mmCIF file of C-alpha atoms and ligand atoms in Angstrom:
data_model
loop_
_atom_site.group_PDB
_atom_site.id
_atom_site.type_symbol
_atom_site.label_atom_id
_atom_site.label_comp_id
_atom_site.label_asym_id
_atom_site.label_seq_id
_atom_site.Cartn_x
_atom_site.Cartn_y
_atom_site.Cartn_z
ATOM 1 C CA MET A 1 -33.243 18.768 39.191
ATOM 2 C CA THR A 2 -34.033 19.793 42.738
ATOM 3 C CA ASP A 3 -36.230 17.164 44.361
ATOM 4 C CA PHE A 4 -39.221 19.182 45.566
ATOM 5 C CA ALA A 5 -40.950 16.128 47.038
ATOM 6 C CA ALA A 6 -37.899 15.767 49.263
ATOM 7 C CA THR A 7 -37.853 19.434 50.277
ATOM 8 C CA ARG A 8 -41.532 19.329 51.082
ATOM 9 C CA ALA A 9 -40.904 16.482 53.505
ATOM 10 C CA LEU A 10 -38.592 18.801 55.444
ATOM 11 C CA PHE A 11 -41.484 21.045 56.527
ATOM 12 C CA HIS A 12 -44.334 20.719 58.968
ATOM 13 C CA LEU A 13 -47.501 21.596 57.035
ATOM 14 C CA PRO A 14 -50.836 21.094 58.782
ATOM 15 C CA GLN A 15 -53.050 18.497 57.093
ATOM 16 C CA GLY A 16 -55.612 19.859 54.673
ATOM 17 C CA LEU A 17 -54.069 23.329 54.442
ATOM 18 C CA ILE A 18 -52.898 24.927 51.202
ATOM 19 C CA TYR A 19 -50.233 27.365 52.247
ATOM 20 C CA MET A 20 -49.689 30.238 49.812
ATOM 21 C CA ASP A 21 -48.297 32.799 52.233
ATOM 22 C CA GLY A 22 -44.640 31.837 52.443
ATOM 23 C CA ASN A 23 -43.932 35.359 51.219
ATOM 24 C CA SER A 24 -45.090 36.610 54.635
ATOM 25 C CA LEU A 25 -44.078 33.780 56.938
ATOM 26 C CA GLY A 26 -42.404 30.570 55.812
ATOM 27 C CA PRO A 27 -43.622 27.315 57.401
ATOM 28 C CA LEU A 28 -41.823 25.427 60.154
ATOM 29 C CA PRO A 29 -38.856 23.344 59.003
ATOM 30 C CA LEU A 30 -38.996 20.084 60.976
ATOM 31 C CA ALA A 31 -35.304 20.350 61.803
ATOM 32 C CA ALA A 32 -35.919 23.685 63.557
ATOM 33 C CA ARG A 33 -37.926 21.921 66.262
ATOM 34 C CA ARG A 34 -35.059 19.572 67.050
ATOM 35 C CA ARG A 35 -32.418 22.269 66.762
ATOM 36 C CA VAL A 36 -34.191 24.721 69.025
ATOM 37 C CA ALA A 37 -34.991 21.986 71.569
ATOM 38 C CA ALA A 38 -31.324 20.962 71.653
ATOM 39 C CA MET A 39 -30.257 24.585 71.896
ATOM 40 C CA LEU A 40 -32.515 25.144 74.902
ATOM 41 C CA GLN A 41 -31.620 21.929 76.670
ATOM 42 C CA GLU A 42 -27.939 21.483 75.997
ATOM 43 C CA GLU A 43 -26.692 24.961 75.249
ATOM 44 C CA TRP A 44 -28.715 27.442 77.262
ATOM 45 C CA GLY A 45 -29.649 24.836 79.858
ATOM 46 C CA GLY A 46 -26.346 23.017 80.154
ATOM 47 C CA LEU A 47 -23.702 25.513 79.166
ATOM 48 C CA LEU A 48 -25.288 28.728 80.416
ATOM 49 C CA ILE A 49 -22.911 31.659 79.895
ATOM 50 C CA ARG A 50 -20.243 29.309 78.538
ATOM 51 C CA GLY A 51 -22.402 28.900 75.407
ATOM 52 C CA TRP A 52 -21.058 32.166 73.993
ATOM 53 C CA ASN A 53 -17.676 30.534 73.523
ATOM 54 C CA GLU A 54 -18.245 26.818 73.719
ATOM 55 C CA ALA A 55 -21.343 26.628 71.518
ATOM 56 C CA GLY A 56 -20.088 29.427 69.262
ATOM 57 C CA TRP A 57 -23.053 31.748 69.872
ATOM 58 C CA MET A 58 -20.945 34.855 69.372
ATOM 59 C CA ALA A 59 -19.794 33.750 65.917
ATOM 60 C CA GLU A 60 -23.285 32.788 64.692
ATOM 61 C CA PRO A 61 -24.275 36.132 63.136
ATOM 62 C CA ARG A 62 -21.280 35.886 60.828
ATOM 63 C CA ARG A 63 -21.621 32.170 60.089
ATOM 64 C CA LEU A 64 -25.323 32.504 59.268
ATOM 65 C CA GLY A 65 -24.516 35.610 57.226
ATOM 66 C CA ASP A 66 -22.162 33.514 55.114
ATOM 67 C CA ARG A 67 -24.849 30.867 54.637
ATOM 68 C CA ILE A 68 -27.303 33.527 53.423
ATOM 69 C CA GLY A 69 -24.545 35.109 51.342
ATOM 70 C CA ARG A 70 -24.434 31.961 49.208
ATOM 71 C CA LEU A 71 -28.103 32.484 48.307
ATOM 72 C CA ILE A 72 -27.679 36.116 47.253
ATOM 73 C CA GLY A 73 -24.326 36.026 45.495
ATOM 74 C CA ALA A 74 -22.411 37.711 48.314
ATOM 75 C CA PRO A 75 -18.825 36.706 49.051
ATOM 76 C CA GLN A 76 -17.898 35.178 52.399
ATOM 77 C CA GLY A 77 -17.502 37.759 55.133
ATOM 78 C CA SER A 78 -19.792 40.353 53.554
ATOM 79 C CA VAL A 79 -23.140 39.514 55.206
ATOM 80 C CA ILE A 80 -24.116 39.544 58.866
ATOM 81 C CA VAL A 81 -27.311 38.571 60.654
ATOM 82 C CA GLY A 82 -29.122 40.410 63.433
ATOM 83 C CA ASP A 83 -31.904 42.775 64.510
ATOM 84 C CA THR A 84 -34.949 43.284 62.292
ATOM 85 C CA LEU A 85 -35.105 44.345 58.691
ATOM 86 C CA SER A 86 -36.328 47.840 59.560
ATOM 87 C CA VAL A 87 -33.213 48.325 61.689
ATOM 88 C CA LYS A 88 -30.978 47.016 58.914
ATOM 89 C CA VAL A 89 -32.590 49.454 56.456
ATOM 90 C CA PHE A 90 -31.804 52.293 58.833
ATOM 91 C CA GLN A 91 -28.208 51.150 59.235
ATOM 92 C CA ALA A 92 -27.600 50.770 55.520
ATOM 93 C CA LEU A 93 -29.163 54.119 54.712
ATOM 94 C CA ALA A 94 -27.323 55.997 57.458
ATOM 95 C CA SER A 95 -23.967 54.605 56.303
ATOM 96 C CA ALA A 96 -24.729 55.222 52.639
ATOM 97 C CA LEU A 97 -25.713 58.854 53.245
ATOM 98 C CA GLU A 98 -22.426 59.449 55.050
ATOM 99 C CA LEU A 99 -20.594 58.092 52.022
ATOM 100 C CA ARG A 100 -22.287 60.765 49.847
ATOM 101 C CA PRO A 101 -21.945 63.794 52.144
ATOM 102 C CA ASP A 102 -22.485 66.413 49.449
ATOM 103 C CA ARG A 103 -25.891 65.112 48.323
ATOM 104 C CA ARG A 104 -29.289 65.301 49.982
ATOM 105 C CA VAL A 105 -31.822 63.134 48.136
ATOM 106 C CA ILE A 106 -32.894 59.601 49.017
ATOM 107 C CA LEU A 107 -34.773 58.210 46.025
ATOM 108 C CA SER A 108 -37.318 55.439 46.523
ATOM 109 C CA ASP A 109 -40.571 54.319 44.956
ATOM 110 C CA SER A 110 -44.207 54.039 45.951
ATOM 111 C CA GLY A 111 -43.944 50.241 45.688
ATOM 112 C CA ASN A 112 -41.502 50.131 48.562
ATOM 113 C CA PHE A 113 -42.614 48.637 51.837
ATOM 114 C CA PRO A 114 -43.777 51.413 54.172
ATOM 115 C CA SER A 115 -41.353 50.489 56.955
ATOM 116 C CA ASP A 116 -38.386 51.201 54.673
ATOM 117 C CA LEU A 117 -39.842 54.624 53.869
ATOM 118 C CA TYR A 118 -40.694 55.334 57.500
ATOM 119 C CA MET A 119 -37.163 54.491 58.605
ATOM 120 C CA ALA A 120 -35.814 56.877 55.977
ATOM 121 C CA GLU A 121 -38.199 59.583 57.194
ATOM 122 C CA GLY A 122 -37.042 59.159 60.784
ATOM 123 C CA LEU A 123 -33.393 59.225 59.771
ATOM 124 C CA VAL A 124 -33.882 62.397 57.712
ATOM 125 C CA ARG A 125 -35.519 64.097 60.683
ATOM 126 C CA MET A 126 -32.782 62.967 63.043
ATOM 127 C CA LEU A 127 -29.940 64.054 60.764
ATOM 128 C CA ASP A 128 -31.583 67.459 60.357
ATOM 129 C CA ARG A 129 -29.283 68.370 57.479
ATOM 130 C CA GLY A 130 -31.848 69.026 54.789
ATOM 131 C CA HIS A 131 -32.103 65.510 53.383
ATOM 132 C CA GLN A 132 -35.198 64.734 51.386
ATOM 133 C CA LEU A 133 -36.980 61.448 50.754
ATOM 134 C CA ARG A 134 -38.217 61.511 47.166
ATOM 135 C CA ILE A 135 -40.831 58.858 46.356
ATOM 136 C CA VAL A 136 -41.706 58.298 42.702
ATOM 137 C CA ALA A 137 -43.743 55.663 40.858
ATOM 138 C CA PRO A 138 -41.806 52.427 40.213
ATOM 139 C CA GLU A 139 -41.702 53.129 36.455
ATOM 140 C CA ALA A 140 -40.325 56.620 37.073
ATOM 141 C CA VAL A 141 -37.284 55.609 39.131
ATOM 142 C CA GLU A 142 -34.873 55.458 36.233
ATOM 143 C CA ASP A 143 -35.637 58.977 35.024
ATOM 144 C CA ALA A 144 -35.551 60.392 38.548
ATOM 145 C CA LEU A 145 -31.908 59.379 39.020
ATOM 146 C CA ASP A 146 -30.125 62.695 38.718
ATOM 147 C CA GLU A 147 -27.068 64.352 40.230
ATOM 148 C CA SER A 148 -28.933 65.288 43.406
ATOM 149 C CA VAL A 149 -29.505 61.691 44.459
ATOM 150 C CA ALA A 150 -27.275 60.431 47.245
ATOM 151 C CA VAL A 151 -28.870 57.028 47.622
ATOM 152 C CA LEU A 152 -31.285 54.936 45.588
ATOM 153 C CA MET A 153 -33.168 52.746 48.065
ATOM 154 C CA LEU A 154 -35.488 50.147 46.572
ATOM 155 C CA THR A 155 -37.096 46.834 47.354
ATOM 156 C CA GLU A 156 -36.466 44.532 44.412
ATOM 157 C CA VAL A 157 -39.894 42.872 44.528
ATOM 158 C CA ASP A 158 -42.965 44.993 45.286
ATOM 159 C CA TYR A 159 -44.712 43.475 48.317
ATOM 160 C CA ARG A 160 -48.128 44.349 46.936
ATOM 161 C CA THR A 161 -47.969 43.530 43.224
ATOM 162 C CA GLY A 162 -44.888 41.333 42.934
ATOM 163 C CA ARG A 163 -43.380 43.691 40.330
ATOM 164 C CA LEU A 164 -39.657 42.949 39.968
ATOM 165 C CA HIS A 165 -37.151 45.758 39.478
ATOM 166 C CA ASP A 166 -34.111 45.297 37.273
ATOM 167 C CA MET A 167 -31.510 45.477 40.007
ATOM 168 C CA ARG A 168 -28.511 45.428 37.727
ATOM 169 C CA LYS A 169 -29.714 48.093 35.379
ATOM 170 C CA LEU A 170 -30.942 50.488 38.072
ATOM 171 C CA THR A 171 -27.766 50.057 40.102
ATOM 172 C CA ARG A 172 -25.696 50.868 37.026
ATOM 173 C CA LYS A 173 -27.817 53.966 36.415
ATOM 174 C CA ALA A 174 -27.517 55.017 40.053
ATOM 175 C CA HIS A 175 -23.745 54.680 39.913
ATOM 176 C CA ALA A 176 -23.611 56.610 36.652
ATOM 177 C CA ALA A 177 -25.434 59.453 38.427
ATOM 178 C CA GLY A 178 -22.954 59.252 41.299
ATOM 179 C CA ALA A 179 -25.445 57.712 43.753
ATOM 180 C CA LEU A 180 -25.204 54.582 45.875
ATOM 181 C CA ALA A 181 -27.764 51.763 45.697
ATOM 182 C CA ILE A 182 -29.379 49.946 48.607
ATOM 183 C CA TRP A 183 -31.485 46.904 47.740
ATOM 184 C CA ASP A 184 -34.046 45.358 50.030
ATOM 185 C CA LEU A 185 -34.238 41.651 49.265
ATOM 186 C CA ALA A 186 -37.131 40.831 51.616
ATOM 187 C CA HIS A 187 -39.112 39.228 48.783
ATOM 188 C CA SER A 188 -36.112 38.046 46.785
ATOM 189 C CA ALA A 189 -33.811 36.031 49.052
ATOM 190 C CA GLY A 190 -34.903 32.414 48.715
ATOM 191 C CA ALA A 191 -37.437 33.270 46.013
ATOM 192 C CA LEU A 192 -35.323 33.997 42.958
ATOM 193 C CA PRO A 193 -31.686 34.131 41.896
ATOM 194 C CA VAL A 194 -29.994 37.230 43.331
ATOM 195 C CA ASP A 195 -26.405 38.222 42.764
ATOM 196 C CA VAL A 196 -25.571 41.325 44.753
ATOM 197 C CA GLU A 197 -21.963 41.256 43.630
ATOM 198 C CA THR A 198 -22.666 41.033 39.910
ATOM 199 C CA ALA A 199 -25.421 43.625 40.248
ATOM 200 C CA ASP A 200 -22.841 45.788 42.043
ATOM 201 C CA ALA A 201 -25.175 46.721 44.904
ATOM 202 C CA ASP A 202 -23.568 48.927 47.538
ATOM 203 C CA PHE A 203 -25.711 47.642 50.388
ATOM 204 C CA ALA A 204 -28.392 44.968 50.576
ATOM 205 C CA VAL A 205 -30.706 43.976 53.388
ATOM 206 C CA GLY A 206 -33.396 41.367 53.861
ATOM 207 C CA CYS A 207 -35.369 39.308 56.297
ATOM 208 C CA THR A 208 -35.227 35.595 57.002
ATOM 209 C CA TYR A 209 -38.783 34.779 58.077
ATOM 210 C CA LYS A 210 -40.326 35.000 54.598
ATOM 211 C CA TYR A 211 -38.792 32.770 51.893
ATOM 212 C CA LEU A 212 -35.948 31.626 54.136
ATOM 213 C CA ASN A 213 -38.364 30.092 56.663
ATOM 214 C CA GLY A 214 -36.452 31.213 59.750
ATOM 215 C CA GLY A 215 -39.582 31.655 61.901
ATOM 216 C CA PRO A 216 -41.621 34.627 63.136
ATOM 217 C CA GLY A 217 -39.284 37.445 64.125
ATOM 218 C CA ALA A 218 -36.185 35.653 62.819
ATOM 219 C CA PRO A 219 -33.232 38.061 62.523
ATOM 220 C CA ALA A 220 -32.554 40.104 59.396
ATOM 221 C CA PHE A 221 -29.351 40.363 57.356
ATOM 222 C CA ILE A 222 -27.222 43.114 55.866
ATOM 223 C CA TYR A 223 -24.673 42.992 53.051
ATOM 224 C CA VAL A 224 -22.023 45.655 52.539
ATOM 225 C CA ALA A 225 -19.988 45.677 49.317
ATOM 226 C CA GLY A 226 -16.288 45.045 49.891
ATOM 227 C CA ARG A 227 -15.341 48.509 48.649
ATOM 228 C CA HIS A 228 -17.338 50.117 51.472
ATOM 229 C CA ALA A 229 -16.683 47.601 54.240
ATOM 230 C CA ALA A 230 -13.859 49.541 55.846
ATOM 231 C CA LEU A 231 -15.393 52.983 55.145
ATOM 232 C CA ALA A 232 -19.036 52.572 56.090
ATOM 233 C CA ARG A 233 -19.537 54.152 59.501
ATOM 234 C CA PRO A 234 -22.218 52.517 61.596
ATOM 235 C CA ALA A 235 -24.818 54.934 62.927
ATOM 236 C CA LEU A 236 -26.091 52.380 65.417
ATOM 237 C CA SER A 237 -22.749 51.950 67.129
ATOM 238 C CA GLY A 238 -23.462 49.197 69.618
ATOM 239 C CA TRP A 239 -20.819 47.383 71.601
ATOM 240 C CA LEU A 240 -20.818 44.208 69.505
ATOM 241 C CA GLY A 241 -19.905 46.226 66.421
ATOM 242 C CA HIS A 242 -16.898 47.616 68.281
ATOM 243 C CA ALA A 243 -13.439 46.440 67.252
ATOM 244 C CA GLU A 244 -12.908 44.952 70.728
ATOM 245 C CA PRO A 245 -16.187 44.627 72.617
ATOM 246 C CA PHE A 246 -14.560 42.992 75.590
ATOM 247 C CA ALA A 247 -11.959 45.707 75.987
ATOM 248 C CA PHE A 248 -14.858 47.839 77.266
ATOM 249 C CA GLU A 249 -13.306 51.064 76.020
ATOM 250 C CA LEU A 250 -15.194 54.285 76.648
ATOM 251 C CA GLY A 251 -15.044 55.347 72.997
ATOM 252 C CA TYR A 252 -16.365 53.561 69.921
ATOM 253 C CA ARG A 253 -14.025 52.090 67.341
ATOM 254 C CA ALA A 254 -15.756 50.294 64.465
ATOM 255 C CA GLY A 255 -15.047 46.580 64.077
ATOM 256 C CA ALA A 256 -13.406 45.061 61.021
ATOM 257 C CA GLY A 257 -15.517 44.886 57.861
ATOM 258 C CA ILE A 258 -19.023 43.517 58.199
ATOM 259 C CA GLU A 259 -18.600 42.964 61.972
ATOM 260 C CA ARG A 260 -19.280 46.665 62.464
ATOM 261 C CA MET A 261 -22.888 46.167 61.346
ATOM 262 C CA ARG A 262 -23.566 44.180 64.498
ATOM 263 C CA ILE A 263 -25.261 46.155 67.239
ATOM 264 C CA GLY A 264 -26.011 44.242 70.423
ATOM 265 C CA THR A 265 -26.524 40.750 71.774
ATOM 266 C CA PRO A 266 -27.759 38.440 69.013
ATOM 267 C CA PRO A 267 -31.001 36.403 69.346
ATOM 268 C CA VAL A 268 -29.401 33.014 69.880
ATOM 269 C CA ILE A 269 -32.583 30.931 70.091
ATOM 270 C CA ALA A 270 -33.946 32.470 66.911
ATOM 271 C CA MET A 271 -30.601 31.911 65.196
ATOM 272 C CA ALA A 272 -30.789 28.198 66.037
ATOM 273 C CA ALA A 273 -34.126 27.993 64.187
ATOM 274 C CA LEU A 274 -32.710 29.961 61.268
ATOM 275 C CA ASP A 275 -29.669 27.709 61.026
ATOM 276 C CA ALA A 276 -31.924 24.661 60.749
ATOM 277 C CA ALA A 277 -34.085 26.463 58.174
ATOM 278 C CA LEU A 278 -31.040 27.191 56.045
ATOM 279 C CA ASP A 279 -30.208 23.457 55.938
ATOM 280 C CA VAL A 280 -33.226 23.110 53.628
ATOM 281 C CA TRP A 281 -31.224 24.935 50.942
ATOM 282 C CA ASP A 282 -28.451 22.349 50.842
ATOM 283 C CA GLY A 283 -28.951 20.596 47.523
ATOM 284 C CA VAL A 284 -31.536 23.113 46.290
ATOM 285 C CA SER A 285 -30.892 25.141 43.156
ATOM 286 C CA ILE A 286 -32.392 28.613 43.376
ATOM 287 C CA GLY A 287 -32.680 28.527 39.573
ATOM 288 C CA HIS A 288 -34.922 25.468 39.860
ATOM 289 C CA VAL A 289 -36.944 27.174 42.578
ATOM 290 C CA ARG A 290 -37.495 30.159 40.316
ATOM 291 C CA LYS A 291 -38.516 28.012 37.360
ATOM 292 C CA ALA A 292 -40.941 25.886 39.392
ATOM 293 C CA SER A 293 -42.350 28.973 41.102
ATOM 294 C CA THR A 294 -42.988 30.625 37.742
ATOM 295 C CA GLU A 295 -44.791 27.527 36.469
ATOM 296 C CA LEU A 296 -47.054 27.426 39.536
ATOM 297 C CA ALA A 297 -47.783 31.143 39.248
ATOM 298 C CA GLU A 298 -48.651 30.863 35.535
ATOM 299 C CA LEU A 299 -50.959 27.953 36.279
ATOM 300 C CA PHE A 300 -52.680 30.021 38.964
ATOM 301 C CA ILE A 301 -53.055 33.155 36.845
ATOM 302 C CA ALA A 302 -54.515 31.207 33.924
ATOM 303 C CA GLY A 303 -56.921 29.306 36.170
ATOM 304 C CA VAL A 304 -58.112 32.324 38.140
ATOM 305 C CA GLU A 305 -58.565 34.475 35.048
ATOM 306 C CA THR A 306 -60.665 31.755 33.430
ATOM 307 C CA ASP A 307 -62.731 30.790 36.468
ATOM 308 C CA CYS A 308 -62.969 34.066 38.428
ATOM 309 C CA PRO A 309 -63.634 36.840 35.909
ATOM 310 C CA GLU A 310 -64.414 39.359 38.670
ATOM 311 C CA LEU A 311 -60.819 39.316 39.894
ATOM 312 C CA ARG A 312 -58.327 41.616 38.174
ATOM 313 C CA LEU A 313 -54.676 40.657 37.941
ATOM 314 C CA ALA A 314 -52.580 43.202 39.870
ATOM 315 C CA SER A 315 -49.213 41.601 39.118
ATOM 316 C CA PRO A 316 -47.152 41.937 35.960
ATOM 317 C CA ARG A 317 -48.347 39.346 33.466
ATOM 318 C CA ASP A 318 -44.860 38.670 32.170
ATOM 319 C CA ALA A 319 -43.043 36.376 34.611
ATOM 320 C CA VAL A 320 -39.744 38.090 33.832
ATOM 321 C CA HIS A 321 -41.065 41.201 35.570
ATOM 322 C CA ARG A 322 -42.616 39.399 38.518
ATOM 323 C CA GLY A 323 -41.257 37.985 41.763
ATOM 324 C CA SER A 324 -42.736 34.792 43.143
ATOM 325 C CA GLN A 325 -46.087 36.153 44.281
ATOM 326 C CA VAL A 326 -49.266 36.886 42.388
ATOM 327 C CA SER A 327 -51.903 39.413 43.397
ATOM 328 C CA PHE A 328 -55.452 40.070 42.299
ATOM 329 C CA ARG A 329 -57.680 43.042 43.003
ATOM 330 C CA HIS A 330 -61.302 43.083 44.064
ATOM 331 C CA GLU A 331 -63.110 45.655 46.182
ATOM 332 C CA GLN A 332 -64.165 42.853 48.524
ATOM 333 C CA GLY A 333 -60.621 41.494 48.696
ATOM 334 C CA LEU A 334 -60.571 41.328 52.479
ATOM 335 C CA ALA A 335 -63.754 39.251 52.678
ATOM 336 C CA ILE A 336 -62.669 37.012 49.803
ATOM 337 C CA MET A 337 -59.352 36.257 51.483
ATOM 338 C CA GLN A 338 -60.990 35.536 54.811
ATOM 339 C CA ALA A 339 -63.436 33.172 53.111
ATOM 340 C CA LEU A 340 -60.488 31.438 51.450
ATOM 341 C CA ILE A 341 -58.654 31.105 54.741
ATOM 342 C CA ALA A 342 -61.787 29.653 56.343
ATOM 343 C CA ARG A 343 -61.593 26.946 53.666
ATOM 344 C CA GLY A 344 -57.962 26.181 54.262
ATOM 345 C CA VAL A 345 -56.339 28.232 51.498
ATOM 346 C CA ILE A 346 -53.974 30.667 53.138
ATOM 347 C CA GLY A 347 -52.861 33.766 51.313
ATOM 348 C CA ASP A 348 -53.113 37.307 52.603
ATOM 349 C CA PHE A 349 -54.709 40.687 52.016
ATOM 350 C CA ARG A 350 -53.025 44.024 51.486
ATOM 351 C CA ALA A 351 -55.150 47.135 51.815
ATOM 352 C CA PRO A 352 -57.103 48.485 50.120
ATOM 353 C CA ASP A 353 -58.139 45.729 47.717
ATOM 354 C CA THR A 354 -55.346 43.253 46.985
ATOM 355 C CA ILE A 355 -55.322 39.522 47.675
ATOM 356 C CA ARG A 356 -51.899 37.986 47.482
ATOM 357 C CA PHE A 357 -50.587 34.462 46.923
ATOM 358 C CA GLY A 358 -47.022 33.186 47.205
ATOM 359 C CA PHE A 359 -45.602 30.380 45.053
ATOM 360 C CA THR A 360 -42.966 28.513 46.973
ATOM 361 C CA PRO A 361 -42.163 25.171 45.297
ATOM 362 C CA LEU A 362 -40.106 23.977 48.261
ATOM 363 C CA TYR A 363 -43.421 22.942 49.783
ATOM 364 C CA LEU A 364 -46.228 23.912 47.370
ATOM 365 C CA GLY A 365 -47.197 21.666 44.445
ATOM 366 C CA ARG A 366 -49.257 21.753 41.276
ATOM 367 C CA GLN A 367 -52.241 19.880 42.666
ATOM 368 C CA GLU A 368 -52.562 22.323 45.554
ATOM 369 C CA VAL A 369 -52.552 25.247 43.147
ATOM 370 C CA LEU A 370 -55.327 23.596 41.124
ATOM 371 C CA ASP A 371 -57.286 22.952 44.327
ATOM 372 C CA ALA A 372 -56.822 26.572 45.408
ATOM 373 C CA ILE A 373 -58.178 27.803 42.062
ATOM 374 C CA ALA A 374 -61.242 25.563 42.410
ATOM 375 C CA ILE A 375 -61.940 26.744 45.963
ATOM 376 C CA LEU A 376 -61.516 30.390 44.979
ATOM 377 C CA ALA A 377 -63.808 29.912 41.969
ATOM 378 C CA GLU A 378 -66.452 28.339 44.172
ATOM 379 C CA ILE A 379 -66.240 31.200 46.691
ATOM 380 C CA MET A 380 -66.611 33.769 43.897
ATOM 381 C CA ALA A 381 -69.466 31.984 42.109
ATOM 382 C CA SER A 382 -71.471 31.381 45.305
ATOM 383 C CA ARG A 383 -70.555 34.756 46.854
ATOM 384 C CA ALA A 384 -69.597 32.810 49.963
ATOM 385 C CA TRP A 385 -67.420 35.752 50.972
ATOM 386 C CA ASN A 386 -70.509 37.873 51.510
ATOM 387 C CA ARG A 387 -70.844 37.336 55.247
ATOM 388 C CA PRO A 388 -70.264 39.820 58.067
ATOM 389 C CA GLU A 389 -67.623 37.707 59.810
ATOM 390 C CA PHE A 390 -65.429 37.825 56.686
ATOM 391 C CA ARG A 391 -65.505 41.620 56.612
ATOM 392 C CA ARG A 392 -64.054 42.089 60.055
ATOM 393 C CA LYS A 393 -60.453 43.107 59.934
ATOM 394 C CA ALA A 394 -58.052 41.378 62.302
ATOM 395 C CA LEU A 395 -54.982 43.091 63.736
ATOM 396 C CA VAL A 396 -52.770 41.351 61.181
ATOM 397 C CA THR A 397 -54.010 40.828 57.649
HETATM 398 C C1 PLP B 401 -41.337 42.285 55.373
HETATM 399 C C2 PLP B 401 -40.660 43.555 55.085
HETATM 400 C C3 PLP B 401 -40.208 44.406 56.114
HETATM 401 C C4 PLP B 401 -40.472 44.088 57.554
HETATM 402 O O1 PLP B 401 -39.496 44.627 58.404
HETATM 403 P P1 PLP B 401 -39.307 44.066 59.872
HETATM 404 O O2 PLP B 401 -38.416 45.018 60.542
HETATM 405 O O3 PLP B 401 -38.722 42.687 59.739
HETATM 406 O O4 PLP B 401 -40.660 43.957 60.517
HETATM 407 C C5 PLP B 401 -39.507 45.550 55.766
HETATM 408 N N1 PLP B 401 -39.280 45.859 54.467
HETATM 409 C C6 PLP B 401 -39.714 45.074 53.462
HETATM 410 C C7 PLP B 401 -39.433 45.453 52.056
HETATM 411 C C8 PLP B 401 -40.445 43.916 53.737
HETATM 412 O O5 PLP B 401 -40.898 43.160 52.739
#
C-alpha cells in the first residue's frame, strides 16, 4: 500500500489547518522550496543564459511531460508542458477542428469549466467559418453525438459537482459518429486513474497546480494521440514549436510530434517547482489514491448528511460516478464557507450556492475529515455563518 503518512510528510501544511481545497490549489511540497532556491541560485544566478543548455531548461517541457504522461497513461513523447490550461484547450481545439474540416459543431456540456467554453467561443469567432459551440446537459452528451459533430470537448470531472464522465464510452461514441474527442483532465490528473491511450482520447489537456501540486500558475500540459502527432497543425505557431527554432527561418515549419505544441519560452522557475512536486508521485499508486480518496469522501458525505440536514448533496452519491471532490448546496453557501475558513477548514465556494471539498489522501487523513464534519456541524447548528463579514465576496472564491 502507498504510505500516506510518508507522503503527508513531504508537504508543508500550516499547523491547525484542515486543507480540503487541493482541487483548486495543491499545497507546497517541501522539496519545491529547495529545488526553486537551487534553481535561482545555481542555475539562473550562476549559469545565466548557459542554463538553457547546461541545466537542460530547454528540454524540461518534454521531460516533465513524460513524467505527467506516466500518471495519465500517455506514452513517452506524447505530452508536453507549458502555458496555461486555457491556452492548451485552445490549441487542442484548433488542431482538432482542422482535422475535421467538413464539420462545424463543437459539442460540450454545461458542466464544463467556463474558460474551456470561452476559449471555444473565441476560436469560433476567429475562424469565422460557421462553427457552432453546442452546449448540452452532461446527461445529454451521448445522444447529442451526431454526424455534425467535429469535436467532443469535455472535462472529465465537473468542477462544480464532481460528476465523472465515462471517458472511454463517450470517446468510443464520438469516434463512431466520426468526431474527435478532447478531454480536459484538470480535476482528474493526480486524483484518479486516467488512461488516455486505452480510452483512445485524441487530445487531452490539464493543469498542474491542482492535484499535481505544482504551485499557483504552474504550467499546463497537452497530450496528442500518436496518430495525430504528425498531422495536428498548431494554430499558435510560436518559435519554440518550430522544427528548428534556432535556424530563425522566416516561415513556420511545425516541429516533430508533440514538440509542435510548444509555443514560446517556457517558465523555467515554475517548472523547477513542478519537477519537485512530481517527485511526490514516486512510489505512489494512483489506484491507492483513488481508493483512499473515495473512503474519505464517503466518510464526509455520511457525516455531513447526518449532522447538517440543511445541506443538500450536489455530487453524485455513487462514488463510481464522482471524482475526488464533494459538493453541497445551501443558499448561504458563501457565508458558510467563509465561516469554515475562519475556523481553519479550507474548502471553496462556487456560485451560486455550492460549497466544495477536495479529498486528497496524499496529505489529508481520516481524523481531519471527522474534525471538519464537527466544525461544519457546529457552524450550521449555531448559525455562526450569519454575520455580515462572511457574506462579503472576495475577488477569488
Ligand atoms: C482549473 C481549470 C481551468 C483553469 O485554466 P487556467 O488557464 O489554468 O487558468 C480550465 N479548465 C478547467 C476544466 C479547469 O478545471
